[in-house]
Amino acid sequence: MAARPPAGVRRRRRLARAALLAIVAITVALALVALVGQVWELSFFVVNMLTAMGLALGVDYALFIVSRFREERGAGRAKLAAIEAAGRTASRAVLFSGSAFVIALTGMLLVPDKIMRSLA
């Protein structure tokens, strides 16, 4: 069996995966904004706003799920059981919260103002 890498290496790998996930999510969001920009005129601030909101929400939701996982591990659950519990509770809350956020911002597309549409 191969030796397990040191904790610092594992931590860096997890951080790299999280950063890659954030980059992919923001890239996909920018592609969607490019499509919306074909229909509506958007503010040039849209890239900055999208990046800031994407990173802020991504970090917030990730911390919420990770803290739930750690809470379950602290309660004595095995690793897989803690992942399942975090998935049942925190992930569902993140899904509903993210969906409500998207619905609220989608309504802003109807406002006839370039800045508001760009926020949406």
Short mmCIF file of N, CA and C in Angstrom, two decimals, residues 19-84:
data_model
loop_
_atom_site.label_atom_id
_atom_site.label_comp_id
_atom_site.label_asym_id
_atom_site.label_seq_id
_atom_site.Cartn_x
_atom_site.Cartn_y
_atom_site.Cartn_z
N ALA A 19 -10.34 25.78 -5.44
CA ALA A 19 -10.07 26.92 -6.32
C ALA A 19 -10.46 26.59 -7.76
N LEU A 20 -10.15 25.39 -8.21
CA LEU A 20 -10.52 24.98 -9.56
C LEU A 20 -12.03 24.96 -9.73
N LEU A 21 -12.74 24.48 -8.73
CA LEU A 21 -14.19 24.47 -8.79
C LEU A 21 -14.74 25.89 -8.88
N ALA A 22 -14.18 26.81 -8.12
CA ALA A 22 -14.62 28.21 -8.17
C ALA A 22 -14.35 28.81 -9.55
N ILE A 23 -13.19 28.52 -10.11
CA ILE A 23 -12.85 29.05 -11.44
C ILE A 23 -13.80 28.51 -12.49
N VAL A 24 -14.10 27.22 -12.44
CA VAL A 24 -15.03 26.62 -13.41
C VAL A 24 -16.42 27.23 -13.25
N ALA A 25 -16.88 27.38 -12.02
CA ALA A 25 -18.22 27.95 -11.78
C ALA A 25 -18.31 29.38 -12.30
N ILE A 26 -17.30 30.18 -12.05
CA ILE A 26 -17.33 31.57 -12.52
C ILE A 26 -17.23 31.62 -14.04
N THR A 27 -16.45 30.73 -14.65
CA THR A 27 -16.36 30.68 -16.11
C THR A 27 -17.70 30.32 -16.73
N VAL A 28 -18.38 29.34 -16.17
CA VAL A 28 -19.71 28.96 -16.68
C VAL A 28 -20.68 30.12 -16.51
N ALA A 29 -20.63 30.79 -15.36
CA ALA A 29 -21.51 31.94 -15.14
C ALA A 29 -21.23 33.06 -16.13
N LEU A 30 -19.96 33.30 -16.43
CA LEU A 30 -19.62 34.33 -17.42
C LEU A 30 -20.12 33.94 -18.81
N ALA A 31 -20.08 32.66 -19.13
CA ALA A 31 -20.62 32.20 -20.42
C ALA A 31 -22.13 32.45 -20.48
N LEU A 32 -22.83 32.19 -19.38
CA LEU A 32 -24.27 32.47 -19.34
C LEU A 32 -24.54 33.96 -19.47
N VAL A 33 -23.71 34.79 -18.84
CA VAL A 33 -23.86 36.24 -18.95
C VAL A 33 -23.63 36.68 -20.39
N ALA A 34 -22.69 36.04 -21.08
CA ALA A 34 -22.46 36.37 -22.49
C ALA A 34 -23.71 36.08 -23.32
N LEU A 35 -24.40 35.00 -23.00
CA LEU A 35 -25.65 34.69 -23.71
C LEU A 35 -26.73 35.72 -23.40
N VAL A 36 -26.88 36.07 -22.12
CA VAL A 36 -27.87 37.07 -21.73
C VAL A 36 -27.52 38.42 -22.35
N GLY A 37 -26.23 38.71 -22.47
CA GLY A 37 -25.78 39.96 -23.06
C GLY A 37 -26.13 40.08 -24.53
N GLN A 38 -26.46 38.96 -25.18
CA GLN A 38 -26.91 39.02 -26.57
C GLN A 38 -28.32 39.58 -26.67
N VAL A 39 -29.09 39.46 -25.60
CA VAL A 39 -30.48 39.92 -25.59
C VAL A 39 -30.61 41.30 -24.97
N TRP A 40 -29.95 41.52 -23.83
CA TRP A 40 -30.03 42.79 -23.11
C TRP A 40 -28.66 43.45 -23.04
N GLU A 41 -28.65 44.77 -23.02
CA GLU A 41 -27.41 45.50 -22.83
C GLU A 41 -27.07 45.46 -21.34
N LEU A 42 -25.85 45.07 -21.03
CA LEU A 42 -25.42 44.93 -19.64
C LEU A 42 -24.33 45.94 -19.32
N SER A 43 -24.21 46.26 -18.06
CA SER A 43 -23.17 47.17 -17.58
C SER A 43 -21.80 46.51 -17.70
N PHE A 44 -20.78 47.33 -17.87
CA PHE A 44 -19.43 46.77 -17.93
C PHE A 44 -18.95 46.29 -16.56
N PHE A 45 -19.69 46.58 -15.51
CA PHE A 45 -19.36 46.10 -14.17
C PHE A 45 -19.77 44.64 -13.95
N VAL A 46 -20.46 44.05 -14.91
CA VAL A 46 -21.03 42.72 -14.71
C VAL A 46 -19.97 41.68 -14.37
N VAL A 47 -18.80 41.76 -14.97
CA VAL A 47 -17.75 40.77 -14.70
C VAL A 47 -17.29 40.88 -13.25
N ASN A 48 -17.09 42.11 -12.77
CA ASN A 48 -16.67 42.30 -11.38
C ASN A 48 -17.74 41.83 -10.41
N MET A 49 -18.99 42.19 -10.69
CA MET A 49 -20.08 41.80 -9.79
C MET A 49 -20.25 40.29 -9.77
N LEU A 50 -20.18 39.67 -10.93
CA LEU A 50 -20.35 38.22 -11.02
C LEU A 50 -19.23 37.50 -10.27
N THR A 51 -18.02 37.94 -10.46
CA THR A 51 -16.89 37.30 -9.77
C THR A 51 -17.02 37.46 -8.26
N ALA A 52 -17.34 38.66 -7.81
CA ALA A 52 -17.47 38.90 -6.36
C ALA A 52 -18.61 38.09 -5.76
N MET A 53 -19.78 38.11 -6.41
CA MET A 53 -20.91 37.35 -5.87
C MET A 53 -20.64 35.85 -5.93
N GLY A 54 -20.04 35.39 -7.03
CA GLY A 54 -19.75 33.96 -7.16
C GLY A 54 -18.79 33.47 -6.10
N LEU A 55 -17.72 34.22 -5.88
CA LEU A 55 -16.76 33.81 -4.85
C LEU A 55 -17.36 33.91 -3.45
N ALA A 56 -18.09 34.99 -3.19
CA ALA A 56 -18.67 35.17 -1.86
C ALA A 56 -19.67 34.06 -1.54
N LEU A 57 -20.58 33.80 -2.46
CA LEU A 57 -21.58 32.76 -2.21
C LEU A 57 -20.94 31.38 -2.17
N GLY A 58 -19.99 31.14 -3.06
CA GLY A 58 -19.32 29.84 -3.09
C GLY A 58 -18.59 29.55 -1.79
N VAL A 59 -17.85 30.52 -1.30
CA VAL A 59 -17.12 30.33 -0.05
C VAL A 59 -18.10 30.17 1.11
N ASP A 60 -19.13 30.99 1.14
CA ASP A 60 -20.11 30.92 2.22
C ASP A 60 -20.80 29.56 2.26
N TYR A 61 -21.27 29.10 1.11
CA TYR A 61 -21.97 27.82 1.07
C TYR A 61 -21.01 26.66 1.37
N ALA A 62 -19.78 26.74 0.89
CA ALA A 62 -18.81 25.68 1.17
C ALA A 62 -18.50 25.61 2.66
N LEU A 63 -18.33 26.76 3.29
CA LEU A 63 -18.08 26.77 4.74
C LEU A 63 -19.27 26.20 5.51
N PHE A 64 -20.47 26.48 5.05
CA PHE A 64 -21.66 25.96 5.69
C PHE A 64 -21.67 24.43 5.66
N ILE A 65 -21.36 23.86 4.50
CA ILE A 65 -21.35 22.41 4.36
C ILE A 65 -20.20 21.79 5.15
N VAL A 66 -19.02 22.39 5.06
CA VAL A 66 -17.85 21.85 5.77
C VAL A 66 -18.06 21.92 7.28
N SER A 67 -18.65 23.01 7.77
CA SER A 67 -18.88 23.10 9.22
C SER A 67 -19.89 22.04 9.67
N ARG A 68 -20.87 21.75 8.83
CA ARG A 68 -21.82 20.69 9.18
C ARG A 68 -21.12 19.33 9.21
N PHE A 69 -20.24 19.10 8.25
CA PHE A 69 -19.47 17.85 8.22
C PHE A 69 -18.62 17.72 9.48
N ARG A 70 -17.94 18.79 9.85
CA ARG A 70 -17.08 18.75 11.05
C ARG A 70 -17.91 18.56 12.31
N GLU A 71 -19.09 19.15 12.33
CA GLU A 71 -19.99 18.97 13.48
C GLU A 71 -20.37 17.50 13.62
N GLU A 72 -20.68 16.86 12.51
CA GLU A 72 -21.03 15.44 12.53
C GLU A 72 -19.84 14.58 12.94
N ARG A 73 -18.65 14.93 12.45
CA ARG A 73 -17.45 14.18 12.84
C ARG A 73 -17.17 14.35 14.32
N GLY A 74 -17.39 15.57 14.83
CA GLY A 74 -17.19 15.83 16.26
C GLY A 74 -18.17 15.07 17.13
N ALA A 75 -19.34 14.74 16.56
CA ALA A 75 -20.33 13.97 17.29
C ALA A 75 -20.02 12.48 17.27
N GLY A 76 -18.92 12.10 16.60
CA GLY A 76 -18.51 10.70 16.63
C GLY A 76 -18.92 9.89 15.42
N ARG A 77 -19.47 10.50 14.41
CA ARG A 77 -19.86 9.73 13.22
C ARG A 77 -18.63 9.39 12.38
N ALA A 78 -18.74 8.27 11.67
CA ALA A 78 -17.68 7.89 10.74
C ALA A 78 -17.66 8.89 9.58
N LYS A 79 -16.57 8.88 8.83
CA LYS A 79 -16.39 9.86 7.76
C LYS A 79 -17.53 9.81 6.75
N LEU A 80 -17.87 8.63 6.25
CA LEU A 80 -18.94 8.52 5.25
C LEU A 80 -20.30 8.88 5.84
N ALA A 81 -20.54 8.51 7.07
CA ALA A 81 -21.81 8.86 7.72
C ALA A 81 -21.91 10.38 7.90
N ALA A 82 -20.79 11.02 8.22
CA ALA A 82 -20.79 12.48 8.37
C ALA A 82 -21.03 13.17 7.04
N ILE A 83 -20.46 12.62 5.97
CA ILE A 83 -20.70 13.17 4.63
C ILE A 83 -22.17 13.03 4.26
N GLU A 84 -22.75 11.88 4.54
CA GLU A 84 -24.17 11.67 4.25
C GLU A 84 -25.04 12.63 5.04
#
